[in-house]
Amino acid sequence: MADIGGGFGSGAGSGDGTGGGAGARIGASAETGTGAGTGTTGAGHRAGFGFGTGLRTAFGAGIGAGPYAELTFDSQGDVDRATQGTVARMEATDLLVFAHGWNSDRSTATRLYDRFFAPFPGLVGSGVRLGYVGVVWPAMRFSDEPIPDFDPPGALADPGFGTALDPLTRQALGQFWPGRRADLDRLAELLEERPESEAAFIEFGALVRELAGVDAVPTAAAPAVPAIFADDVLEVCRVLARALAKAGGPAADSGDDGDGDGDGPGLAVGGGLRGLWGGAKELLRQATYYKMKKRAGLVGERGLGPVLAELAAVRPALRFHLIGHSFGARVVSFSLRAAPVGARYLKSVTLLQGAFSHYAFADRLPHDKGRGGALRGLQHRVDGPVVACHSPHDSALKVFYPLASRMAGDSAGLLGFDERWGAIGHDGVQAVPGAPRLSLDAALREGVPAAGCVSVDAGSVVRRGGAPSGAHSDICHEELARIVVAAGRMGR
C-alpha cells in the first residue's frame, strides 16, 4: 500500500477525534536514534532512517522547481538547524511547505516533491516568487506496494513474495527496530512458511506486540492496550485478512471464496489457517504504523510548528502555504498547535488524502458532545482556508483506517462500525458547521472560501492505484496544484 502500508494503526483514546488515539503509548521509550544513515547529519539529528542532512540543502538541488530546500526533523521533532538556516535564506514571497506521508523513504519523498511541485511555476501570478520546501521526517517504506507513476515495471518486489517480506522491506524494518534482528528474522520466517499452527500465530502476535512496545497492564502513561495487540491473534488476523480481500488483495492470500465479501473458507479457523497469514503480515504493518502515528503529530507540534514560527519572526513578510499527504497531513495540521493566536503568516493549508479523523477540527464530537476533535478550532490559526482533498477511491482510508481505529479498544469491538472512525481524506471535514463541500471542478472554477475548513472531492483525479491501498498516493495532478494556488490566493 503506497504510503499507508496496508492499514491504519490504533491507539487508546479513540473518541478524541484523532481516528485511533494519539494519546496511546508508542513504544517502550522515546526514539533516540537508529544509527542508520546518520553519518552526515548534524549533532542534533538523532534518527536518520537514511535521511542524512546536509545532502540536499542547496537551492534547487534534487527537484526541478526551485529554489528548493529541505527541513529535516528527527523522530523527536528536533530540526536540523542547518536546513532551517537554508530555508530562512530563500528569496521568495511565498513558501510551499510539503510534508510526505508515513510509507516513504527519502528517495520517494524527493520524487514526490519533484512531481507535485512541477506545475507551480506556470500557475502563479507575476508578483509571486515561490520557494519550495520539502519536510523530511523519519519514516519507512514497504517496498512491495506500488505508487502510481513512481515505480516502473519490475522495480517492486516480485509478487511471488506473497505474505513473505521482500528484502528491501526486511532491511527497512531492521532500521526501524534496530537491535531486534532475531525477532524480525523469526517473523520473516513465519510469514514465508505460513505454518498451519495456532501456536505459530500466538508466537507471531507476541513478537509483534513486543516490537510495538505495548504494556499488558494499563497505566496513566500507557492506557489500555489497543485491541489489535490485545485480542485473540487469530481473530485479529482474520479481520485483517478480510479487510485485505475487501480492498482487492489476492484471493489466494486472503482466502476469498470469490463472492466479494472476502470471507472464504481460508478465513475460518476450522478450515485451515494458511489464509490468515496475509492478515498476520498486516498486523506487522500495523505495529510500525502504531509508532508512526504519534511521531507524525509530534514532528508537527514540536518540530514544524515552532520552526515555522521562528522563520516567520525572522522573515515577517514571508507567506507560508502548508501541504501534507497522508500522515504528512497530520504533520502539518498538528503544527497549527504551535502557531501563535493572531499570527498571519500561515496563508493556507491543503491536506491531500489526510490520515487522521474527519472530526479533528470539530468543536464537539457528534458521539460525545462534551469533547471536541484533537485540532478543534485550530483552523482559525490560518489566515486562509484549510482545504481537505478526499477521494472515495482511497481504499487505505476507506477500509483500513476505520477498521484499525475501531481496533483501538472501543467497546464496539473489532467488527462494529459507525461514522466516528472516518478519515478526513476519505470523506472530508465533518461536524464543522458551515464548512462547504465542493467538487473538484467547482473548486477550480469558482475558487475556495477565503477562510475556515472546506472539503474538496478530488475523486475525479485521485482514482488510480493497486490493491490494497487504492488511490491513496495518486496525488501528483496539476488540478491539485491548482487547488493549492487557489487556497493561497497565488493565482494569475
GROMACS .gro file of C-alpha atoms in nm:
model
  492
    1MET     CA    1   0.000   0.000   0.000
    2ALA     CA    2   0.164   0.319  -0.111
    3ASP     CA    3   0.223   0.543   0.187
    4ILE     CA    4  -0.020   0.370   0.419
    5GLY     CA    5   0.143   0.034   0.408
    6GLY     CA    6  -0.172  -0.171   0.409
    7GLY     CA    7  -0.353  -0.035   0.708
    8PHE     CA    8  -0.402   0.222   0.971
    9GLY     CA    9  -0.292   0.175   1.326
   10SER     CA   10  -0.460   0.207   1.653
   11GLY     CA   11  -0.426   0.357   1.995
   12ALA     CA   12  -0.622   0.427   2.308
   13GLY     CA   13  -0.848   0.731   2.338
   14SER     CA   14  -1.016   0.663   2.006
   15GLY     CA   15  -1.308   0.900   2.057
   16ASP     CA   16  -1.099   1.219   2.071
   17GLY     CA   17  -1.125   1.294   1.704
   18THR     CA   18  -0.780   1.163   1.621
   19GLY     CA   19  -0.903   0.850   1.449
   20GLY     CA   20  -0.738   0.591   1.663
   21GLY     CA   21  -0.599   0.770   1.961
   22ALA     CA   22  -0.297   0.996   1.954
   23GLY     CA   23  -0.251   0.953   2.325
   24ALA     CA   24  -0.159   0.586   2.321
   25ARG     CA   25   0.191   0.494   2.423
   26ILE     CA   26   0.409   0.436   2.117
   27GLY     CA   27   0.695   0.208   2.208
   28ALA     CA   28   0.867   0.143   2.535
   29SER     CA   29   1.081   0.454   2.517
   30ALA     CA   30   1.125   0.767   2.311
   31GLU     CA   31   1.303   0.724   1.982
   32THR     CA   32   1.655   0.839   2.047
   33GLY     CA   33   1.826   0.715   1.738
   34THR     CA   34   1.865   0.436   1.493
   35GLY     CA   35   2.219   0.477   1.377
   36ALA     CA   36   2.102   0.425   1.020
   37GLY     CA   37   2.211   0.673   0.760
   38THR     CA   38   2.315   0.940   1.008
   39GLY     CA   39   2.677   0.974   0.908
   40THR     CA   40   2.631   1.314   0.750
   41THR     CA   41   2.379   1.451   0.995
   42GLY     CA   42   2.428   1.734   1.237
   43ALA     CA   43   2.468   1.660   1.605
   44GLY     CA   44   2.106   1.734   1.680
   45HIS     CA   45   1.965   1.487   1.430
   46ARG     CA   46   1.927   1.160   1.615
   47ALA     CA   47   1.721   0.936   1.391
   48GLY     CA   48   1.814   0.904   1.029
   49PHE     CA   49   1.648   0.603   0.869
   50GLY     CA   50   1.866   0.701   0.574
   51PHE     CA   51   1.755   1.064   0.599
   52GLY     CA   52   2.101   1.222   0.632
   53THR     CA   53   2.103   1.600   0.644
   54GLY     CA   54   2.322   1.845   0.462
   55LEU     CA   55   2.290   1.637   0.145
   56ARG     CA   56   2.032   1.838  -0.042
   57THR     CA   57   2.023   2.183   0.112
   58ALA     CA   58   2.148   2.374  -0.191
   59PHE     CA   59   1.876   2.572  -0.363
   60GLY     CA   60   1.716   2.379  -0.644
   61ALA     CA   61   1.905   2.055  -0.576
   62GLY     CA   62   1.710   1.734  -0.602
   63ILE     CA   63   1.396   1.859  -0.782
   64GLY     CA   64   1.319   2.053  -1.097
   65ALA     CA   65   1.143   2.351  -0.938
   66GLY     CA   66   1.345   2.600  -0.740
   67PRO     CA   67   1.462   2.745  -0.520
   68TYR     CA   68   1.421   2.423  -0.321
   69ALA     CA   69   1.541   2.326   0.026
   70GLU     CA   70   1.454   2.070   0.289
   71LEU     CA   71   1.359   2.091   0.654
   72THR     CA   72   1.486   1.776   0.822
   73PHE     CA   73   1.348   1.654   1.156
   74ASP     CA   74   1.440   1.363   1.379
   75SER     CA   75   1.187   1.138   1.547
   76GLN     CA   76   1.163   1.371   1.849
   77GLY     CA   77   1.072   1.668   1.628
   78ASP     CA   78   1.416   1.834   1.656
   79VAL     CA   79   1.509   2.020   1.340
   80ASP     CA   80   1.848   2.013   1.179
   81ARG     CA   81   1.943   2.378   1.219
   82ALA     CA   82   2.148   2.384   0.900
   83THR     CA   83   1.838   2.301   0.697
   84GLN     CA   84   1.637   2.564   0.885
   85GLY     CA   85   1.903   2.823   0.804
   86THR     CA   86   1.890   2.732   0.437
   87VAL     CA   87   1.513   2.783   0.428
   88ALA     CA   88   1.547   3.115   0.613
   89ARG     CA   89   1.773   3.245   0.336
   90MET     CA   90   1.543   3.157   0.049
   91GLU     CA   91   1.449   3.451  -0.173
   92ALA     CA   92   1.073   3.417  -0.206
   93THR     CA   93   0.744   3.584  -0.129
   94ASP     CA   94   0.563   3.255  -0.066
   95LEU     CA   95   0.691   2.920   0.063
   96LEU     CA   96   0.520   2.593  -0.027
   97VAL     CA   97   0.595   2.359   0.263
   98PHE     CA   98   0.512   1.995   0.181
   99ALA     CA   99   0.527   1.704   0.428
  100HIS     CA  100   0.540   1.348   0.293
  101GLY     CA  101   0.349   1.059   0.443
  102TRP     CA  102   0.441   0.758   0.651
  103ASN     CA  103   0.532   0.492   0.395
  104SER     CA  104   0.818   0.690   0.241
  105ASP     CA  105   1.192   0.685   0.228
  106ARG     CA  106   1.395   0.991   0.136
  107SER     CA  107   1.417   0.899  -0.230
  108THR     CA  108   1.041   0.852  -0.254
  109ALA     CA  109   0.977   1.181  -0.072
  110THR     CA  110   1.210   1.374  -0.307
  111ARG     CA  111   1.044   1.224  -0.613
  112LEU     CA  112   0.704   1.316  -0.471
  113TYR     CA  113   0.811   1.677  -0.421
  114ASP     CA  114   0.963   1.692  -0.769
  115ARG     CA  115   0.644   1.566  -0.932
  116PHE     CA  116   0.399   1.766  -0.724
  117PHE     CA  117   0.585   2.097  -0.742
  118ALA     CA  118   0.646   2.079  -1.120
  119PRO     CA  119   0.330   2.266  -1.236
  120PHE     CA  120   0.351   2.558  -0.992
  121PRO     CA  121   0.579   2.799  -1.185
  122GLY     CA  122   0.319   2.815  -1.461
  123LEU     CA  123   0.024   2.863  -1.227
  124VAL     CA  124   0.113   3.158  -1.003
  125GLY     CA  125   0.085   3.529  -1.070
  126SER     CA  126   0.375   3.753  -1.172
  127GLY     CA  127   0.406   3.905  -0.825
  128VAL     CA  128   0.454   3.567  -0.658
  129ARG     CA  129   0.806   3.430  -0.612
  130LEU     CA  130   0.775   3.075  -0.489
  131GLY     CA  131   1.015   2.888  -0.267
  132TYR     CA  132   0.977   2.510  -0.236
  133VAL     CA  133   1.036   2.330   0.093
  134GLY     CA  134   1.027   1.954   0.145
  135VAL     CA  135   0.973   1.838   0.504
  136VAL     CA  136   1.176   1.523   0.572
  137TRP     CA  137   1.090   1.322   0.884
  138PRO     CA  138   1.184   0.964   0.980
  139ALA     CA  139   0.954   0.716   0.815
  140MET     CA  140   0.985   0.387   0.632
  141ARG     CA  141   0.850   0.241   0.312
  142PHE     CA  142   0.711  -0.103   0.248
  143SER     CA  143   0.875  -0.162  -0.088
  144ASP     CA  144   0.623  -0.418  -0.214
  145GLU     CA  145   0.350  -0.158  -0.262
  146PRO     CA  146   0.322   0.049  -0.581
  147ILE     CA  147   0.296   0.426  -0.607
  148PRO     CA  148   0.125   0.543  -0.928
  149ASP     CA  149   0.380   0.670  -1.186
  150PHE     CA  150   0.671   0.634  -0.939
  151ASP     CA  151   0.754   0.267  -0.976
  152PRO     CA  152   0.842   0.137  -1.323
  153PRO     CA  153   0.758  -0.224  -1.411
  154GLY     CA  154   0.993  -0.462  -1.238
  155ALA     CA  155   1.101  -0.208  -0.975
  156LEU     CA  156   0.883  -0.352  -0.700
  157ALA     CA  157   0.922  -0.672  -0.510
  158ASP     CA  158   0.822  -0.981  -0.706
  159PRO     CA  159   0.450  -1.050  -0.646
  160GLY     CA  160   0.559  -1.404  -0.570
  161PHE     CA  161   0.670  -1.288  -0.226
  162GLY     CA  162   0.305  -1.308  -0.116
  163THR     CA  163   0.295  -1.289   0.261
  164ALA     CA  164   0.676  -1.311   0.283
  165LEU     CA  165   0.884  -0.999   0.344
  166ASP     CA  166   1.080  -0.881   0.042
  167PRO     CA  167   1.447  -0.797   0.109
  168LEU     CA  168   1.406  -0.419   0.097
  169THR     CA  169   1.116  -0.422   0.342
  170ARG     CA  170   1.310  -0.656   0.570
  171GLN     CA  171   1.604  -0.414   0.560
  172ALA     CA  172   1.379  -0.118   0.638
  173LEU     CA  173   1.228  -0.299   0.935
  174GLY     CA  174   1.577  -0.364   1.067
  175GLN     CA  175   1.648   0.009   1.058
  176PHE     CA  176   1.311   0.083   1.212
  177TRP     CA  177   1.370  -0.159   1.501
  178PRO     CA  178   1.748  -0.166   1.546
  179GLY     CA  179   1.883  -0.440   1.767
  180ARG     CA  180   1.583  -0.668   1.704
  181ARG     CA  181   1.728  -0.875   1.422
  182ALA     CA  182   1.650  -1.212   1.579
  183ASP     CA  183   1.283  -1.120   1.635
  184LEU     CA  184   1.248  -0.985   1.282
  185ASP     CA  185   1.417  -1.291   1.135
  186ARG     CA  186   1.167  -1.513   1.315
  187LEU     CA  187   0.872  -1.303   1.196
  188ALA     CA  188   1.004  -1.322   0.839
  189GLU     CA  189   1.044  -1.698   0.870
  190LEU     CA  190   0.686  -1.743   0.988
  191LEU     CA  191   0.547  -1.520   0.711
  192GLU     CA  192   0.736  -1.717   0.450
  193GLU     CA  193   0.647  -2.063   0.580
  194ARG     CA  194   0.284  -1.985   0.680
  195PRO     CA  195   0.255  -2.280   0.920
  196GLU     CA  196  -0.096  -2.406   0.979
  197SER     CA  197  -0.050  -2.385   1.353
  198GLU     CA  198  -0.232  -2.185   1.617
  199ALA     CA  199   0.087  -2.182   1.824
  200ALA     CA  200   0.272  -2.015   1.537
  201PHE     CA  201   0.015  -1.733   1.529
  202ILE     CA  202   0.040  -1.689   1.905
  203GLU     CA  203   0.418  -1.664   1.874
  204PHE     CA  204   0.387  -1.415   1.588
  205GLY     CA  205   0.141  -1.199   1.782
  206ALA     CA  206   0.363  -1.196   2.090
  207LEU     CA  207   0.666  -1.084   1.887
  208VAL     CA  208   0.470  -0.807   1.716
  209ARG     CA  209   0.330  -0.691   2.048
  210GLU     CA  210   0.679  -0.674   2.193
  211LEU     CA  211   0.805  -0.474   1.895
  212ALA     CA  212   0.511  -0.235   1.929
  213GLY     CA  213   0.612  -0.174   2.290
  214VAL     CA  214   0.267  -0.203   2.447
  215ASP     CA  215   0.218  -0.297   2.811
  216ALA     CA  216  -0.018  -0.563   2.939
  217VAL     CA  217  -0.110  -0.355   3.246
  218PRO     CA  218  -0.268  -0.013   3.173
  219THR     CA  219  -0.108   0.289   3.340
  220ALA     CA  220  -0.164   0.664   3.329
  221ALA     CA  221   0.119   0.694   3.075
  222ALA     CA  222   0.007   0.392   2.874
  223PRO     CA  223  -0.372   0.349   2.857
  224ALA     CA  224  -0.544   0.023   2.775
  225VAL     CA  225  -0.364  -0.186   2.517
  226PRO     CA  226  -0.528  -0.147   2.174
  227ALA     CA  227  -0.743  -0.441   2.078
  228ILE     CA  228  -0.529  -0.505   1.773
  229PHE     CA  229  -0.249  -0.615   2.006
  230ALA     CA  230  -0.455  -0.742   2.299
  231ASP     CA  231  -0.732  -0.951   2.140
  232ASP     CA  232  -0.704  -1.308   2.022
  233VAL     CA  233  -0.441  -1.304   1.748
  234LEU     CA  234  -0.634  -1.541   1.522
  235GLU     CA  235  -0.940  -1.318   1.537
  236VAL     CA  236  -0.729  -1.009   1.465
  237CYS     CA  237  -0.559  -1.177   1.169
  238ARG     CA  238  -0.896  -1.298   1.042
  239VAL     CA  239  -1.039  -0.944   1.048
  240LEU     CA  240  -0.730  -0.801   0.878
  241ALA     CA  241  -0.735  -1.073   0.612
  242ARG     CA  242  -1.099  -0.994   0.536
  243ALA     CA  243  -1.011  -0.627   0.502
  244LEU     CA  244  -0.731  -0.712   0.258
  245ALA     CA  245  -0.975  -0.912   0.049
  246LYS     CA  246  -1.227  -0.628   0.058
  247ALA     CA  247  -0.960  -0.388  -0.062
  248GLY     CA  248  -0.887  -0.610  -0.359
  249GLY     CA  249  -0.598  -0.817  -0.231
  250PRO     CA  250  -0.512  -1.151  -0.389
  251ALA     CA  251  -0.780  -1.408  -0.322
  252ALA     CA  252  -0.520  -1.677  -0.272
  253ASP     CA  253  -0.365  -1.485   0.012
  254SER     CA  254  -0.689  -1.377   0.173
  255GLY     CA  255  -0.890  -1.695   0.149
  256ASP     CA  256  -1.154  -1.521  -0.060
  257ASP     CA  257  -1.420  -1.756  -0.190
  258GLY     CA  258  -1.500  -1.527  -0.484
  259ASP     CA  259  -1.832  -1.390  -0.362
  260GLY     CA  260  -1.691  -1.046  -0.298
  261ASP     CA  261  -1.714  -1.045   0.080
  262GLY     CA  262  -1.362  -1.172   0.144
  263ASP     CA  263  -1.497  -1.441   0.375
  264GLY     CA  264  -1.374  -1.756   0.207
  265PRO     CA  265  -1.301  -2.092   0.364
  266GLY     CA  266  -0.940  -1.993   0.432
  267LEU     CA  267  -1.065  -1.743   0.689
  268ALA     CA  268  -1.240  -1.997   0.905
  269VAL     CA  269  -1.020  -2.121   1.188
  270GLY     CA  270  -1.151  -2.471   1.146
  271GLY     CA  271  -1.098  -2.464   0.769
  272GLY     CA  272  -0.724  -2.408   0.763
  273LEU     CA  273  -0.506  -2.128   0.890
  274ARG     CA  274  -0.273  -2.058   0.598
  275GLY     CA  275  -0.512  -1.798   0.458
  276LEU     CA  276  -0.472  -1.590   0.773
  277TRP     CA  277  -0.102  -1.515   0.721
  278GLY     CA  278  -0.188  -1.222   0.495
  279GLY     CA  279  -0.364  -1.075   0.797
  280ALA     CA  280  -0.057  -1.152   1.009
  281LYS     CA  281   0.163  -0.952   0.772
  282GLU     CA  282  -0.085  -0.668   0.801
  283LEU     CA  283  -0.057  -0.689   1.180
  284LEU     CA  284   0.318  -0.628   1.146
  285ARG     CA  285   0.246  -0.324   0.932
  286GLN     CA  286   0.007  -0.202   1.197
  287ALA     CA  287   0.283  -0.216   1.458
  288THR     CA  288   0.502   0.018   1.252
  289TYR     CA  289   0.204   0.245   1.190
  290TYR     CA  290   0.131   0.250   1.563
  291LYS     CA  291   0.465   0.424   1.622
  292MET     CA  292   0.442   0.650   1.317
  293LYS     CA  293   0.105   0.794   1.415
  294LYS     CA  294   0.237   0.955   1.731
  295ARG     CA  295   0.560   1.055   1.558
  296ALA     CA  296   0.375   1.248   1.287
  297GLY     CA  297   0.184   1.454   1.543
  298LEU     CA  298   0.497   1.513   1.749
  299VAL     CA  299   0.703   1.625   1.448
  300GLY     CA  300   0.425   1.867   1.359
  301GLU     CA  301   0.359   2.012   1.703
  302ARG     CA  302   0.712   2.018   1.846
  303GLY     CA  303   0.908   2.043   1.524
  304LEU     CA  304   0.749   2.201   1.219
  305GLY     CA  305   0.517   2.437   1.407
  306PRO     CA  306   0.786   2.609   1.617
  307VAL     CA  307   1.025   2.621   1.321
  308LEU     CA  308   0.766   2.799   1.107
  309ALA     CA  309   0.703   3.048   1.388
  310GLU     CA  310   1.078   3.117   1.412
  311LEU     CA  311   1.108   3.160   1.038
  312ALA     CA  312   0.812   3.399   1.037
  313ALA     CA  313   0.974   3.606   1.312
  314VAL     CA  314   1.291   3.641   1.104
  315ARG     CA  315   1.104   3.696   0.776
  316PRO     CA  316   0.775   3.866   0.872
  317ALA     CA  317   0.671   3.931   0.513
  318LEU     CA  318   0.704   3.566   0.409
  319ARG     CA  319   0.380   3.379   0.339
  320PHE     CA  320   0.360   3.008   0.423
  321HIS     CA  321   0.139   2.754   0.248
  322LEU     CA  322   0.133   2.409   0.411
  323ILE     CA  323   0.070   2.088   0.216
  324GLY     CA  324   0.059   1.738   0.360
  325HIS     CA  325  -0.009   1.393   0.221
  326SER     CA  326  -0.147   1.111   0.438
  327PHE     CA  327   0.045   1.126   0.767
  328GLY     CA  328   0.216   1.436   0.631
  329ALA     CA  329  -0.129   1.596   0.651
  330ARG     CA  330  -0.119   1.507   1.020
  331VAL     CA  331   0.227   1.666   1.047
  332VAL     CA  332   0.119   2.000   0.900
  333SER     CA  333  -0.216   2.003   1.083
  334PHE     CA  334  -0.061   1.938   1.423
  335SER     CA  335   0.191   2.214   1.352
  336LEU     CA  336  -0.102   2.455   1.392
  337ARG     CA  337  -0.090   2.391   1.768
  338ALA     CA  338   0.236   2.589   1.777
  339ALA     CA  339   0.109   2.884   1.575
  340PRO     CA  340   0.052   3.193   1.792
  341VAL     CA  341  -0.305   3.320   1.820
  342GLY     CA  342  -0.349   3.609   1.580
  343ALA     CA  343  -0.048   3.520   1.366
  344ARG     CA  344  -0.087   3.600   0.997
  345TYR     CA  345   0.197   3.409   0.833
  346LEU     CA  346   0.008   3.084   0.763
  347LYS     CA  347  -0.189   3.162   0.450
  348SER     CA  348  -0.330   2.821   0.354
  349VAL     CA  349  -0.327   2.452   0.444
  350THR     CA  350  -0.401   2.182   0.186
  351LEU     CA  351  -0.450   1.825   0.308
  352LEU     CA  352  -0.413   1.551   0.045
  353GLN     CA  353  -0.573   1.220   0.150
  354GLY     CA  354  -0.521   1.309   0.514
  355ALA     CA  355  -0.478   1.013   0.750
  356PHE     CA  356  -0.649   1.144   1.062
  357SER     CA  357  -1.003   1.182   1.189
  358HIS     CA  358  -1.264   1.370   0.988
  359TYR     CA  359  -1.377   1.512   1.324
  360ALA     CA  360  -1.035   1.656   1.412
  361PHE     CA  361  -1.141   2.021   1.366
  362ALA     CA  362  -1.485   1.983   1.529
  363ASP     CA  363  -1.571   2.175   1.845
  364ARG     CA  364  -1.799   1.890   1.955
  365LEU     CA  365  -1.790   1.526   1.859
  366PRO     CA  366  -2.129   1.401   1.737
  367HIS     CA  367  -2.099   1.088   1.952
  368ASP     CA  368  -1.966   1.274   2.259
  369LYS     CA  369  -2.094   1.632   2.290
  370GLY     CA  370  -1.863   1.703   2.583
  371ARG     CA  371  -1.550   1.661   2.376
  372GLY     CA  372  -1.401   1.812   2.064
  373GLY     CA  373  -1.159   1.695   1.800
  374ALA     CA  374  -0.786   1.689   1.855
  375LEU     CA  375  -0.746   2.005   1.643
  376ARG     CA  376  -1.069   2.177   1.738
  377GLY     CA  377  -1.076   2.538   1.631
  378LEU     CA  378  -0.720   2.540   1.501
  379GLN     CA  379  -0.836   2.624   1.150
  380HIS     CA  380  -0.864   2.978   1.287
  381ARG     CA  381  -0.484   2.990   1.329
  382VAL     CA  382  -0.466   3.001   0.948
  383ASP     CA  383  -0.509   3.334   0.770
  384GLY     CA  384  -0.678   3.149   0.488
  385PRO     CA  385  -0.857   2.821   0.425
  386VAL     CA  386  -0.787   2.466   0.542
  387VAL     CA  387  -0.872   2.255   0.236
  388ALA     CA  388  -0.921   1.880   0.279
  389CYS     CA  389  -0.900   1.695  -0.052
  390HIS     CA  390  -1.058   1.350  -0.033
  391SER     CA  391  -1.140   1.060  -0.263
  392PRO     CA  392  -1.376   0.762  -0.245
  393HIS     CA  393  -1.117   0.557  -0.438
  394ASP     CA  394  -0.870   0.558  -0.149
  395SER     CA  395  -0.901   0.205  -0.009
  396ALA     CA  396  -0.642   0.273   0.260
  397LEU     CA  397  -0.866   0.536   0.417
  398LYS     CA  398  -1.197   0.378   0.322
  399VAL     CA  399  -1.124   0.028   0.451
  400PHE     CA  400  -0.818   0.011   0.674
  401TYR     CA  401  -0.836   0.342   0.858
  402PRO     CA  402  -1.182   0.290   1.014
  403LEU     CA  403  -1.107  -0.076   1.078
  404ALA     CA  404  -0.787  -0.008   1.269
  405SER     CA  405  -0.944   0.288   1.451
  406ARG     CA  406  -1.220   0.059   1.576
  407MET     CA  407  -0.945  -0.177   1.688
  408ALA     CA  408  -0.818   0.088   1.927
  409GLY     CA  409  -1.005  -0.069   2.217
  410ASP     CA  410  -1.352   0.077   2.172
  411SER     CA  411  -1.632  -0.125   2.328
  412ALA     CA  412  -1.781  -0.185   1.984
  413GLY     CA  413  -1.506  -0.439   1.930
  414LEU     CA  414  -1.342  -0.530   1.604
  415LEU     CA  415  -1.648  -0.584   1.391
  416GLY     CA  416  -1.869  -0.290   1.484
  417PHE     CA  417  -1.894   0.024   1.273
  418ASP     CA  418  -2.011   0.380   1.294
  419GLU     CA  419  -1.911   0.712   1.145
  420ARG     CA  420  -1.680   0.814   1.430
  421TRP     CA  421  -1.394   0.625   1.265
  422GLY     CA  422  -1.383   0.806   0.930
  423ALA     CA  423  -1.069   0.967   0.788
  424ILE     CA  424  -1.059   1.325   0.662
  425GLY     CA  425  -0.903   1.200   0.337
  426HIS     CA  426  -1.197   0.968   0.276
  427ASP     CA  427  -1.498   1.195   0.320
  428GLY     CA  428  -1.361   1.538   0.413
  429VAL     CA  429  -1.420   1.760   0.716
  430GLN     CA  430  -1.716   1.655   0.930
  431ALA     CA  431  -1.911   1.818   1.217
  432VAL     CA  432  -1.778   2.169   1.148
  433PRO     CA  433  -2.086   2.386   1.090
  434GLY     CA  434  -2.078   2.592   0.774
  435ALA     CA  435  -1.781   2.409   0.620
  436PRO     CA  436  -1.861   2.388   0.247
  437ARG     CA  437  -1.826   2.071   0.041
  438LEU     CA  438  -1.718   2.123  -0.320
  439SER     CA  439  -1.648   1.909  -0.620
  440LEU     CA  440  -1.302   1.950  -0.769
  441ASP     CA  441  -1.450   2.110  -1.080
  442ALA     CA  442  -1.643   2.362  -0.873
  443ALA     CA  443  -1.339   2.447  -0.661
  444LEU     CA  444  -1.125   2.504  -0.972
  445ARG     CA  445  -1.396   2.703  -1.146
  446GLU     CA  446  -1.520   2.915  -0.855
  447GLY     CA  447  -1.231   2.904  -0.609
  448VAL     CA  448  -1.239   2.808  -0.243
  449PRO     CA  449  -1.352   3.015   0.057
  450ALA     CA  450  -1.108   3.268   0.199
  451ALA     CA  451  -1.105   3.111   0.547
  452GLY     CA  452  -1.222   2.813   0.751
  453CYS     CA  453  -1.249   2.446   0.662
  454VAL     CA  454  -1.355   2.330   0.319
  455SER     CA  455  -1.379   1.982   0.170
  456VAL     CA  456  -1.298   1.913  -0.196
  457ASP     CA  457  -1.394   1.582  -0.355
  458ALA     CA  458  -1.089   1.505  -0.569
  459GLY     CA  459  -1.212   1.161  -0.674
  460SER     CA  460  -1.225   1.266  -1.039
  461VAL     CA  461  -0.843   1.265  -1.049
  462VAL     CA  462  -0.739   1.074  -0.735
  463ARG     CA  463  -0.857   0.738  -0.860
  464ARG     CA  464  -0.561   0.520  -0.966
  465GLY     CA  465  -0.370   0.262  -0.766
  466GLY     CA  466  -0.348  -0.106  -0.694
  467ALA     CA  467  -0.462  -0.320  -0.405
  468PRO     CA  468  -0.479  -0.281  -0.118
  469SER     CA  469  -0.431   0.098  -0.090
  470GLY     CA  470  -0.624   0.204  -0.397
  471ALA     CA  471  -0.571   0.567  -0.497
  472HIS     CA  472  -0.417   0.676  -0.167
  473SER     CA  473  -0.095   0.801  -0.326
  474ASP     CA  474  -0.236   0.917  -0.660
  475ILE     CA  475  -0.187   1.285  -0.577
  476CYS     CA  476   0.051   1.423  -0.841
  477HIS     CA  477  -0.201   1.610  -1.056
  478GLU     CA  478  -0.199   1.966  -1.183
  479GLU     CA  479  -0.556   2.002  -1.063
  480LEU     CA  480  -0.442   1.955  -0.703
  481ALA     CA  481  -0.159   2.202  -0.753
  482ARG     CA  482  -0.420   2.449  -0.874
  483ILE     CA  483  -0.619   2.389  -0.554
  484VAL     CA  484  -0.310   2.488  -0.351
  485VAL     CA  485  -0.270   2.801  -0.563
  486ALA     CA  486  -0.638   2.891  -0.520
  487ALA     CA  487  -0.626   2.832  -0.146
  488GLY     CA  488  -0.323   3.059  -0.113
  489ARG     CA  489  -0.457   3.331  -0.341
  490MET     CA  490  -0.145   3.298  -0.556
  491GLY     CA  491  -0.308   3.270  -0.898
  492ARG     CA  492  -0.280   3.487  -1.203
   0.00000   0.00000   0.00000
